[in-house]
Tab-separated table of C-alpha atoms and ligand atoms in Angstrom:
chain	number	residue	atom	x	y	z
A	1	MET	CA	-36.308	27.502	38.414
A	2	ILE	CA	-34.770	24.825	36.195
A	3	SER	CA	-34.952	21.094	36.736
A	4	LEU	CA	-32.290	19.032	38.443
A	5	ASP	CA	-31.685	17.143	35.211
A	6	GLU	CA	-31.171	20.318	33.217
A	7	ALA	CA	-28.765	21.742	35.768
A	8	ARG	CA	-26.770	18.531	35.962
A	9	ALA	CA	-26.688	18.125	32.187
A	10	HIS	CA	-25.291	21.651	31.938
A	11	VAL	CA	-22.498	20.820	34.379
A	12	LEU	CA	-21.656	17.502	32.739
A	13	ASP	CA	-21.621	19.085	29.264
A	14	GLN	CA	-19.060	21.645	30.353
A	15	ILE	CA	-16.679	19.203	32.011
A	16	ARG	CA	-14.260	17.216	29.908
A	17	VAL	CA	-12.524	13.990	30.771
A	18	ALA	CA	-8.932	14.604	31.850
A	19	ASP	CA	-6.100	13.569	29.533
A	20	PRO	CA	-4.684	10.185	30.554
A	21	ILE	CA	-1.247	10.100	32.142
A	22	SER	CA	1.253	7.441	33.104
A	23	VAL	CA	0.855	6.714	36.828
A	24	ALA	CA	3.078	4.667	39.116
A	25	LEU	CA	1.190	1.550	40.136
A	26	ALA	CA	1.522	2.432	43.821
A	27	ASP	CA	-0.365	5.691	43.183
A	28	ALA	CA	-3.036	4.201	40.937
A	29	GLY	CA	-5.531	2.869	43.514
A	30	GLY	CA	-9.022	4.133	42.688
A	31	LEU	CA	-8.047	5.511	39.272
A	32	VAL	CA	-9.744	4.486	36.036
A	33	LEU	CA	-7.622	2.748	33.381
A	34	ALA	CA	-7.354	4.682	30.121
A	35	ALA	CA	-5.980	1.734	28.148
A	36	ASP	CA	-6.333	-2.040	28.192
A	37	VAL	CA	-3.614	-3.843	30.108
A	38	VAL	CA	-2.210	-7.022	28.536
A	39	ALA	CA	-0.035	-9.390	30.552
A	40	GLY	CA	3.607	-9.693	29.620
A	41	GLU	CA	4.495	-12.333	32.200
A	42	THR	CA	3.289	-15.720	33.445
A	43	VAL	CA	1.699	-16.164	36.891
A	44	PRO	CA	2.669	-18.331	38.629
A	45	PRO	CA	5.971	-18.110	36.744
A	46	PHE	CA	6.843	-21.781	37.475
A	47	ALA	CA	5.135	-24.925	38.767
A	48	ASN	CA	5.238	-24.840	42.559
A	49	THR	CA	3.752	-26.502	45.600
A	50	ALA	CA	0.554	-25.319	47.273
A	51	MET	CA	1.456	-27.147	50.506
A	52	ASP	CA	4.329	-27.727	52.871
A	53	GLY	CA	5.233	-31.402	52.483
A	54	PHE	CA	7.210	-33.750	50.266
A	55	ALA	CA	7.621	-33.634	46.494
A	56	VAL	CA	7.332	-37.162	45.141
A	57	VAL	CA	6.838	-39.260	42.043
A	58	ALA	CA	3.096	-39.908	42.301
A	59	ALA	CA	3.403	-43.479	41.010
A	60	ASP	CA	5.592	-44.323	44.044
A	61	THR	CA	2.602	-43.747	46.352
A	62	SER	CA	0.249	-46.207	44.688
A	63	ALA	CA	1.063	-48.851	47.311
A	64	ALA	CA	0.964	-46.446	50.286
A	65	PRO	CA	2.078	-46.502	52.988
A	66	VAL	CA	5.482	-46.347	51.387
A	67	THR	CA	8.894	-45.167	52.582
A	68	LEU	CA	11.052	-42.923	50.361
A	69	ASP	CA	14.589	-41.546	50.572
A	70	VAL	CA	14.687	-37.813	51.323
A	71	VAL	CA	17.345	-36.315	49.041
A	72	GLY	CA	17.027	-32.607	49.785
A	73	THR	CA	14.920	-29.641	50.841
A	74	VAL	CA	13.467	-26.852	48.666
A	75	ALA	CA	12.456	-23.603	50.315
A	76	ALA	CA	10.321	-20.869	48.714
A	77	GLY	CA	12.669	-18.707	46.660
A	78	ALA	CA	15.163	-21.541	46.112
A	79	ALA	CA	15.440	-24.197	43.419
A	80	ALA	CA	16.095	-27.924	43.826
A	81	ASP	CA	19.783	-28.722	43.326
A	82	ARG	CA	18.991	-31.986	41.549
A	83	ALA	CA	16.133	-34.013	40.120
A	84	ILE	CA	14.383	-36.835	41.940
A	85	VAL	CA	13.797	-40.302	40.628
A	86	ALA	CA	11.567	-43.204	41.667
A	87	GLY	CA	11.969	-44.021	45.356
A	88	GLU	CA	13.037	-40.494	46.272
A	89	ALA	CA	11.331	-37.470	47.811
A	90	MET	CA	12.279	-33.865	48.657
A	91	ARG	CA	11.012	-31.742	51.526
A	92	ILE	CA	9.286	-28.780	49.978
A	93	MET	CA	7.750	-25.570	51.368
A	94	THR	CA	4.692	-23.709	50.021
A	95	GLY	CA	5.613	-21.659	46.960
A	96	ALA	CA	8.865	-23.506	46.251
A	97	PRO	CA	9.450	-24.757	42.681
A	98	MET	CA	8.747	-28.425	42.004
A	99	PRO	CA	12.020	-30.371	41.687
A	100	PRO	CA	12.532	-31.885	38.231
A	101	GLY	CA	11.199	-35.456	38.185
A	102	ALA	CA	8.577	-34.823	40.904
A	103	ASP	CA	4.951	-34.595	39.795
A	104	ALA	CA	3.029	-34.494	43.088
A	105	VAL	CA	3.208	-33.219	46.661
A	106	VAL	CA	2.131	-35.049	49.796
A	107	MET	CA	1.133	-32.629	52.546
A	108	VAL	CA	3.342	-32.840	55.635
A	109	GLU	CA	0.370	-33.873	57.785
A	110	ARG	CA	0.158	-37.166	55.841
A	111	THR	CA	3.835	-38.083	56.274
A	112	ASN	CA	6.176	-39.251	59.004
A	113	TYR	CA	9.650	-37.863	58.555
A	114	ASP	CA	12.650	-39.556	60.116
A	115	GLU	CA	15.277	-36.869	59.774
A	116	THR	CA	18.145	-38.947	61.158
A	117	ALA	CA	17.500	-41.791	58.757
A	118	GLY	CA	16.821	-39.396	55.907
A	119	ARG	CA	13.605	-41.198	55.094
A	120	VAL	CA	9.927	-40.326	54.994
A	121	GLU	CA	6.897	-42.553	55.272
A	122	VAL	CA	4.060	-41.427	52.975
A	123	GLU	CA	0.681	-42.540	54.377
A	124	ILE	CA	-1.527	-41.921	51.351
A	125	THR	CA	-1.744	-42.459	47.638
A	126	VAL	CA	-1.742	-39.197	45.660
A	127	PRO	CA	-2.440	-38.592	41.975
A	128	SER	CA	-0.035	-36.880	39.607
A	129	GLY	CA	-0.388	-33.086	40.017
A	130	ASN	CA	-1.491	-33.343	43.669
A	131	HIS	CA	-1.073	-29.888	45.334
A	132	VAL	CA	0.942	-28.668	42.353
A	133	ARG	CA	0.135	-25.169	41.023
A	134	GLY	CA	0.966	-25.082	37.327
A	135	ALA	CA	2.855	-22.256	35.640
A	136	GLY	CA	0.396	-19.757	34.105
A	137	GLU	CA	-2.665	-21.040	35.995
A	138	ASP	CA	-3.592	-17.429	36.870
A	139	VAL	CA	-2.142	-15.378	33.991
A	140	ARG	CA	-0.452	-16.110	30.678
A	141	PRO	CA	1.460	-13.642	28.491
A	142	GLY	CA	-0.946	-11.966	26.081
A	143	ASP	CA	-3.968	-12.298	28.393
A	144	LEU	CA	-6.163	-9.177	28.452
A	145	LEU	CA	-6.012	-8.474	32.176
A	146	PHE	CA	-8.206	-5.376	32.551
A	147	GLU	CA	-9.981	-3.237	30.005
A	148	ALA	CA	-9.869	0.514	29.670
A	149	GLY	CA	-12.548	1.936	31.964
A	150	THR	CA	-11.788	-0.419	34.862
A	151	GLN	CA	-11.530	1.336	38.217
A	152	LEU	CA	-8.430	-0.034	39.883
A	153	GLY	CA	-9.132	-1.597	43.271
A	154	ALA	CA	-6.863	-3.508	45.599
A	155	GLY	CA	-7.113	-6.790	43.699
A	156	HIS	CA	-6.422	-5.144	40.338
A	157	LEU	CA	-3.263	-3.553	41.682
A	158	GLY	CA	-2.143	-6.906	43.060
A	159	VAL	CA	-2.611	-8.610	39.693
A	160	LEU	CA	-0.712	-5.830	37.920
A	161	ALA	CA	2.100	-6.091	40.462
A	162	SER	CA	2.157	-9.886	39.945
A	163	VAL	CA	2.955	-9.448	36.240
A	164	GLY	CA	5.619	-6.813	36.836
A	165	VAL	CA	3.603	-3.785	35.707
A	166	THR	CA	5.053	-0.652	37.324
A	167	THR	CA	3.059	2.104	35.588
A	168	VAL	CA	-0.398	2.283	34.014
A	169	MET	CA	-2.112	4.758	31.689
A	170	ALA	CA	-4.967	6.167	33.735
A	171	TYR	CA	-7.063	9.276	34.156
A	172	PRO	CA	-5.428	11.425	36.813
A	173	ARG	CA	-7.086	11.820	40.186
A	174	PRO	CA	-8.728	15.244	40.159
A	175	ARG	CA	-7.136	17.744	42.551
A	176	VAL	CA	-9.994	19.769	43.929
A	177	GLY	CA	-9.615	22.992	45.890
A	178	VAL	CA	-12.106	24.021	48.570
A	179	VAL	CA	-12.744	27.595	49.703
A	180	SER	CA	-15.326	28.834	52.187
A	181	THR	CA	-16.781	32.298	51.731
A	182	GLY	CA	-18.403	34.460	54.381
A	183	ASP	CA	-17.647	37.412	56.657
A	184	GLU	CA	-19.275	35.540	59.536
A	185	LEU	CA	-16.913	32.563	59.397
A	186	VAL	CA	-14.296	31.751	62.032
A	187	ASP	CA	-11.778	28.962	61.456
A	188	ASP	CA	-9.205	29.387	64.230
A	189	GLY	CA	-11.071	28.143	67.284
A	190	ARG	CA	-11.318	31.502	69.030
A	191	PRO	CA	-14.459	32.470	70.996
A	192	LEU	CA	-17.196	33.659	68.677
A	193	ALA	CA	-17.978	37.368	68.504
A	194	PRO	CA	-21.608	38.366	67.964
A	195	GLY	CA	-22.792	37.275	64.530
A	196	GLU	CA	-19.935	34.874	63.942
A	197	ILE	CA	-20.182	31.141	63.301
A	198	ARG	CA	-17.563	28.479	62.782
A	199	ASP	CA	-16.651	27.323	59.286
A	200	SER	CA	-17.888	23.757	58.961
A	201	ASN	CA	-18.302	23.470	55.196
A	202	ARG	CA	-14.629	23.452	54.354
A	203	LEU	CA	-13.734	20.426	56.443
A	204	THR	CA	-16.871	18.636	55.286
A	205	LEU	CA	-16.128	19.250	51.624
A	206	LEU	CA	-12.431	18.421	51.943
A	207	THR	CA	-13.380	15.140	53.589
A	208	ILE	CA	-16.180	14.200	51.225
A	209	LEU	CA	-13.812	14.783	48.304
A	210	GLU	CA	-11.299	12.364	49.770
A	211	GLU	CA	-14.109	9.874	50.428
A	212	SER	CA	-15.036	10.151	46.750
A	213	GLY	CA	-11.477	9.324	45.706
A	214	PHE	CA	-10.294	12.824	44.771
A	215	ASP	CA	-7.360	14.828	46.125
A	216	ALA	CA	-8.585	17.740	48.237
A	217	ILE	CA	-6.679	21.021	48.580
A	218	ASP	CA	-7.563	23.547	51.274
A	219	LEU	CA	-7.841	27.008	49.717
A	220	GLY	CA	-8.815	28.643	52.990
A	221	LEU	CA	-11.417	31.211	53.852
A	222	ALA	CA	-12.385	34.167	51.655
A	223	ARG	CA	-14.242	37.170	53.029
A	224	ASP	CA	-17.339	38.534	51.343
A	225	ASN	CA	-15.610	40.831	48.926
A	226	GLU	CA	-14.797	40.436	45.277
A	227	ASP	CA	-11.034	40.732	45.666
A	228	ALA	CA	-10.784	38.005	48.279
A	229	ILE	CA	-12.975	35.647	46.307
A	230	GLU	CA	-11.148	36.327	43.042
A	231	THR	CA	-7.776	35.747	44.734
A	232	ALA	CA	-8.973	32.412	46.127
A	233	PHE	CA	-10.402	31.317	42.770
A	234	ARG	CA	-7.249	32.268	40.859
A	235	ASP	CA	-5.157	30.405	43.430
A	236	GLY	CA	-7.419	27.375	43.022
A	237	VAL	CA	-7.345	27.495	39.232
A	238	ALA	CA	-3.545	27.643	39.304
A	239	ARG	CA	-3.194	24.686	41.678
A	240	CYS	CA	-6.198	22.482	41.039
A	241	ASP	CA	-8.257	20.736	38.367
A	242	ALA	CA	-11.515	21.995	39.890
A	243	VAL	CA	-12.626	24.256	42.734
A	244	LEU	CA	-15.534	24.044	45.163
A	245	SER	CA	-16.668	27.159	46.975
A	246	SER	CA	-19.453	27.379	49.495
A	247	GLY	CA	-21.650	30.381	50.141
A	248	GLY	CA	-22.237	33.575	48.229
A	249	VAL	CA	-24.426	32.206	45.435
A	250	SER	CA	-27.800	33.257	46.794
A	251	MET	CA	-29.821	36.477	46.515
A	252	GLY	CA	-28.079	38.363	49.331
A	253	ALA	CA	-26.471	41.751	48.909
A	254	PHE	CA	-23.047	40.293	49.679
A	255	ASP	CA	-23.245	37.134	47.608
A	256	TYR	CA	-20.212	37.862	45.456
A	257	VAL	CA	-19.246	34.363	44.325
A	258	LYS	CA	-21.576	34.491	41.362
A	259	VAL	CA	-20.501	38.064	40.619
A	260	VAL	CA	-16.805	37.135	40.545
A	261	LEU	CA	-17.390	33.957	38.546
A	262	ASP	CA	-19.362	35.924	36.005
A	263	ARG	CA	-16.618	38.513	35.671
A	264	ILE	CA	-13.573	36.226	35.447
A	265	GLY	CA	-15.102	33.190	33.735
A	266	ALA	CA	-17.994	31.739	31.823
A	267	MET	CA	-20.613	31.303	34.503
A	268	ARG	CA	-24.182	30.113	34.738
A	269	TRP	CA	-26.134	30.894	37.859
A	270	MET	CA	-28.995	28.520	38.458
A	271	GLN	CA	-32.047	28.350	40.639
A	272	ILE	CA	-32.810	24.652	40.687
A	273	ALA	CA	-36.163	23.121	41.581
A	274	ILE	CA	-34.774	21.167	44.515
A	275	LYS	CA	-34.763	21.512	48.277
A	276	PRO	CA	-32.231	21.914	49.793
A	277	ALA	CA	-29.544	23.376	47.497
A	278	LYS	CA	-31.652	25.571	45.232
A	279	PRO	CA	-28.998	28.175	44.324
A	280	PHE	CA	-25.928	26.990	42.446
A	281	ALA	CA	-23.348	28.692	40.277
A	282	PHE	CA	-21.140	26.820	37.871
A	283	GLY	CA	-18.435	28.348	35.793
A	284	LEU	CA	-15.203	27.727	33.959
A	285	VAL	CA	-12.241	29.963	34.730
A	286	ASP	CA	-9.385	29.369	32.284
A	287	GLY	CA	-11.041	26.035	31.561
A	288	THR	CA	-11.104	24.984	35.213
A	289	PRO	CA	-14.559	24.119	36.576
A	290	ILE	CA	-15.671	26.060	39.635
A	291	PHE	CA	-18.664	24.781	41.558
A	292	GLY	CA	-20.331	27.581	43.521
A	293	LEU	CA	-22.146	25.522	46.135
A	294	PRO	CA	-24.663	27.134	48.478
A	295	GLY	CA	-23.527	28.061	51.988
A	296	ASN	CA	-25.998	26.258	54.185
A	297	PRO	CA	-24.134	23.192	55.408
A	298	VAL	CA	-26.689	20.584	54.303
A	299	SER	CA	-27.179	22.393	50.999
A	300	SER	CA	-23.483	22.374	50.242
A	301	MET	CA	-23.286	18.607	50.830
A	302	VAL	CA	-26.412	17.870	48.794
A	303	SER	CA	-25.207	20.160	46.009
A	304	TYR	CA	-21.869	18.341	46.080
A	305	GLU	CA	-23.671	14.996	45.730
A	306	LEU	CA	-25.968	16.127	42.926
A	307	PHE	CA	-23.554	18.194	40.823
A	308	ALA	CA	-19.925	18.188	41.892
A	309	ARG	CA	-19.435	14.477	42.508
A	310	PRO	CA	-20.848	13.450	39.097
A	311	GLY	CA	-18.855	16.181	37.361
A	312	LEU	CA	-15.622	15.210	39.057
A	313	ARG	CA	-16.258	11.543	38.319
A	314	LYS	CA	-16.607	12.427	34.648
A	315	MET	CA	-13.277	14.243	34.820
A	316	ALA	CA	-11.747	11.132	36.400
A	317	GLY	CA	-12.863	8.910	33.506
A	318	GLN	CA	-15.628	7.122	35.397
A	319	SER	CA	-18.558	5.865	33.343
A	320	ALA	CA	-21.090	5.586	36.192
A	321	LEU	CA	-21.436	9.216	37.228
A	322	LEU	CA	-24.466	9.034	39.508
A	323	ARG	CA	-24.913	6.955	42.602
A	324	PRO	CA	-27.152	3.971	41.841
A	325	ALA	CA	-30.752	4.865	42.728
A	326	ARG	CA	-32.647	2.433	44.932
A	327	ARG	CA	-36.167	1.984	46.230
A	328	ALA	CA	-36.793	1.811	49.955
A	329	ILE	CA	-39.693	1.334	52.325
A	330	SER	CA	-40.168	4.449	54.409
A	331	ALA	CA	-41.111	3.820	58.034
A	332	ASP	CA	-42.330	7.418	58.312
A	333	ASP	CA	-44.748	9.731	56.580
A	334	LEU	CA	-42.719	11.951	54.298
A	335	GLY	CA	-45.763	14.027	53.437
A	336	ARG	CA	-46.571	15.967	50.326
A	337	HIS	CA	-45.510	19.418	49.219
A	338	ASP	CA	-46.634	21.757	46.460
A	339	ASP	CA	-43.677	24.051	45.949
A	340	GLY	CA	-42.564	22.868	42.536
A	341	LYS	CA	-39.404	21.293	43.946
A	342	THR	CA	-37.993	17.826	44.401
A	343	HIS	CA	-37.160	17.376	48.075
A	344	PHE	CA	-34.139	15.434	49.323
A	345	LEU	CA	-34.777	14.236	52.866
A	346	ARG	CA	-32.117	12.953	55.199
A	347	MET	CA	-32.845	9.317	56.064
A	348	ASN	CA	-31.311	6.661	58.216
A	349	GLY	CA	-31.419	2.940	57.470
A	350	GLY	CA	-30.030	0.393	55.090
A	351	PRO	CA	-30.663	-2.847	53.289
A	352	ASP	CA	-32.067	-5.865	55.167
A	353	ASP	CA	-30.786	-9.421	54.665
A	354	THR	CA	-32.622	-9.653	51.347
A	355	GLY	CA	-31.141	-6.379	50.109
A	356	ARG	CA	-34.409	-4.472	50.524
A	357	TRP	CA	-33.891	-0.983	51.916
A	358	HIS	CA	-35.815	0.375	54.919
A	359	VAL	CA	-35.411	4.009	55.936
A	360	ARG	CA	-36.533	6.367	58.690
A	361	LYS	CA	-36.722	10.122	58.449
A	362	LEU	CA	-34.158	11.844	60.633
A	363	GLY	CA	-35.039	14.794	62.823
A	364	GLY	CA	-33.816	18.258	61.901
A	365	GLN	CA	-34.489	18.513	58.178
A	366	GLY	CA	-33.492	22.174	57.900
A	367	SER	CA	-30.693	23.018	55.498
A	368	HIS	CA	-28.735	24.474	58.440
A	369	GLN	CA	-29.103	21.298	60.523
A	370	LEU	CA	-26.030	19.321	59.571
A	371	THR	CA	-26.455	16.680	62.282
A	372	GLY	CA	-29.225	15.013	60.284
A	373	MET	CA	-27.050	14.898	57.187
A	374	ALA	CA	-24.134	13.532	59.200
A	375	ASN	CA	-26.301	10.636	60.403
A	376	ALA	CA	-27.974	10.065	57.050
A	377	THR	CA	-27.228	6.897	55.107
A	378	ALA	CA	-29.466	7.954	52.235
A	379	LEU	CA	-31.421	10.837	50.772
A	380	ALA	CA	-35.092	10.187	50.040
A	381	VAL	CA	-36.175	11.747	46.762
A	382	VAL	CA	-39.689	13.146	47.081
A	383	PRO	CA	-41.008	14.757	43.901
A	384	ASP	CA	-43.409	17.680	43.928
A	385	GLN	CA	-47.011	16.845	44.842
A	386	VAL	CA	-46.281	13.211	45.629
A	387	ASP	CA	-47.588	12.011	48.965
A	388	ILE	CA	-45.466	9.388	50.659
A	389	GLN	CA	-46.934	7.735	53.738
A	390	ALA	CA	-45.462	5.345	56.253
A	391	GLY	CA	-45.014	1.949	54.591
A	392	ASP	CA	-44.837	3.407	51.077
A	393	GLU	CA	-41.927	2.940	48.713
A	394	VAL	CA	-39.726	5.915	47.977
A	395	ASP	CA	-36.734	6.527	45.724
A	396	ILE	CA	-33.529	6.933	47.653
A	397	ILE	CA	-29.925	7.829	46.915
A	398	PRO	CA	-27.675	5.796	49.222
A	399	LEU	CA	-24.767	7.872	50.519
A	400	GLY	CA	-21.215	7.099	51.561
A	401	THR	CA	-19.959	3.576	50.953
A	402	LEU	CA	-23.538	2.273	50.736
A	403	GLY	CA	-23.961	4.336	47.599
A	404	SER	CA	-21.023	3.204	45.560
B	501	AMP	P1	-24.786	32.048	51.958
B	501	AMP	O1	-25.031	31.024	50.890
B	501	AMP	O2	-23.423	32.640	51.887
B	501	AMP	O3	-25.868	33.056	51.992
B	501	AMP	O4	-24.848	31.257	53.318
B	501	AMP	C1	-26.044	30.608	53.700
B	501	AMP	C2	-25.963	30.168	55.158
B	501	AMP	O5	-24.919	29.234	55.283
B	501	AMP	C3	-25.651	31.285	56.110
B	501	AMP	O6	-26.405	31.078	57.294
B	501	AMP	C4	-24.184	31.127	56.369
B	501	AMP	O7	-23.776	31.652	57.594
B	501	AMP	C5	-24.022	29.646	56.304
B	501	AMP	N1	-22.658	29.294	55.881
B	501	AMP	C6	-22.032	29.766	54.831
B	501	AMP	N2	-20.802	29.270	54.720
B	501	AMP	C7	-20.655	28.424	55.766
B	501	AMP	C8	-19.589	27.612	56.222
B	501	AMP	N3	-18.446	27.547	55.558
B	501	AMP	N4	-19.777	26.875	57.327
B	501	AMP	C9	-20.954	26.934	57.989
B	501	AMP	N5	-21.985	27.681	57.611
B	501	AMP	C10	-21.845	28.442	56.527
B	502	MG	MG1	-22.430	34.116	52.691
């Protein structure tokens, strides 16, 4: 058996960061910038009002209440058709440009407008600049907006849209194919014949890929023979940037995934000192990484978390490849084992109001018992020969959105 760190280092060494491409801004959510982005426009582009109200000359309000002549209306998207001078005001709506000559806005709630007379009473004194948003208060041309390496979230995309950026240089979102292997697998909903089970890994892996921000491609089901597995892998290599398979990497007589990978690519088969997910094959076929995950449903998810997710994040230009490790208080005895492996236990729980994690051990810790994994919010990491009792601290890997 080799250590988790050695196995993961092997995978990460073999995977290279994808070449950056130009991506339409609308498709860039979640991608990592490959180049700095510098602003070419001003935001806001012009001085405008933050309130619905009346644009005024601030000095006119010093003796408030004061009555002013209303000489026009400016809506958002329009421009004042003339300037204002002392004694005058213009109705103005949020986002509309300040009329020339006006230097302050009085919010509508502090005015009394007599539309028929064309006059407004201003109740309060306001300083120059009141409720005025200056041009360039958010962004000025030449500002470094976001550095290379930034993962683009909703706010980033909004800023880029606000300065008229339509494409960015980013690392492409990995397209990842998923194939299930196994003669026992049924994926069409028919009643099960003796010995058959339903394929659950494929949907799980397709979904977890999407949750991780990758594009998932269904490569279907391959039977336990070399031809079927090779066909699926070649299809995946042609269509995808990486492929995940499940099953067929163990010591069974019909475990052909590792056999095929060895024949058509550069493959390393590993027995890793972890439980679950001990067997794992990783290979490159025509330069495309193929992750041969184990078939047991919990094992395939844990193997995805420990090897595939970090590898795919590297491909996507991410700098933080692993989920941030945390410490948690375990409410349950996690026991001690002496099998030379690091155990990953399915736990439920989360951070309290102070951010301190508390976890409970879920029932059904077998690698075939997917329910526990489905309900898990974290994996507890229990090293060999370490005894963890109720109330002790334990290392955990938060999963899902808790672990980002
Ligand atoms: P294997 O790694 O192919 O020996 O499979 C290990 C265990 O996982 C066996 O009990 C398989 O039936 C089960 N298994 C393999 N692939 C899947 C799958 N796609 N969905 C559910 N169980 C599976
Ligand atoms: Mg199998």
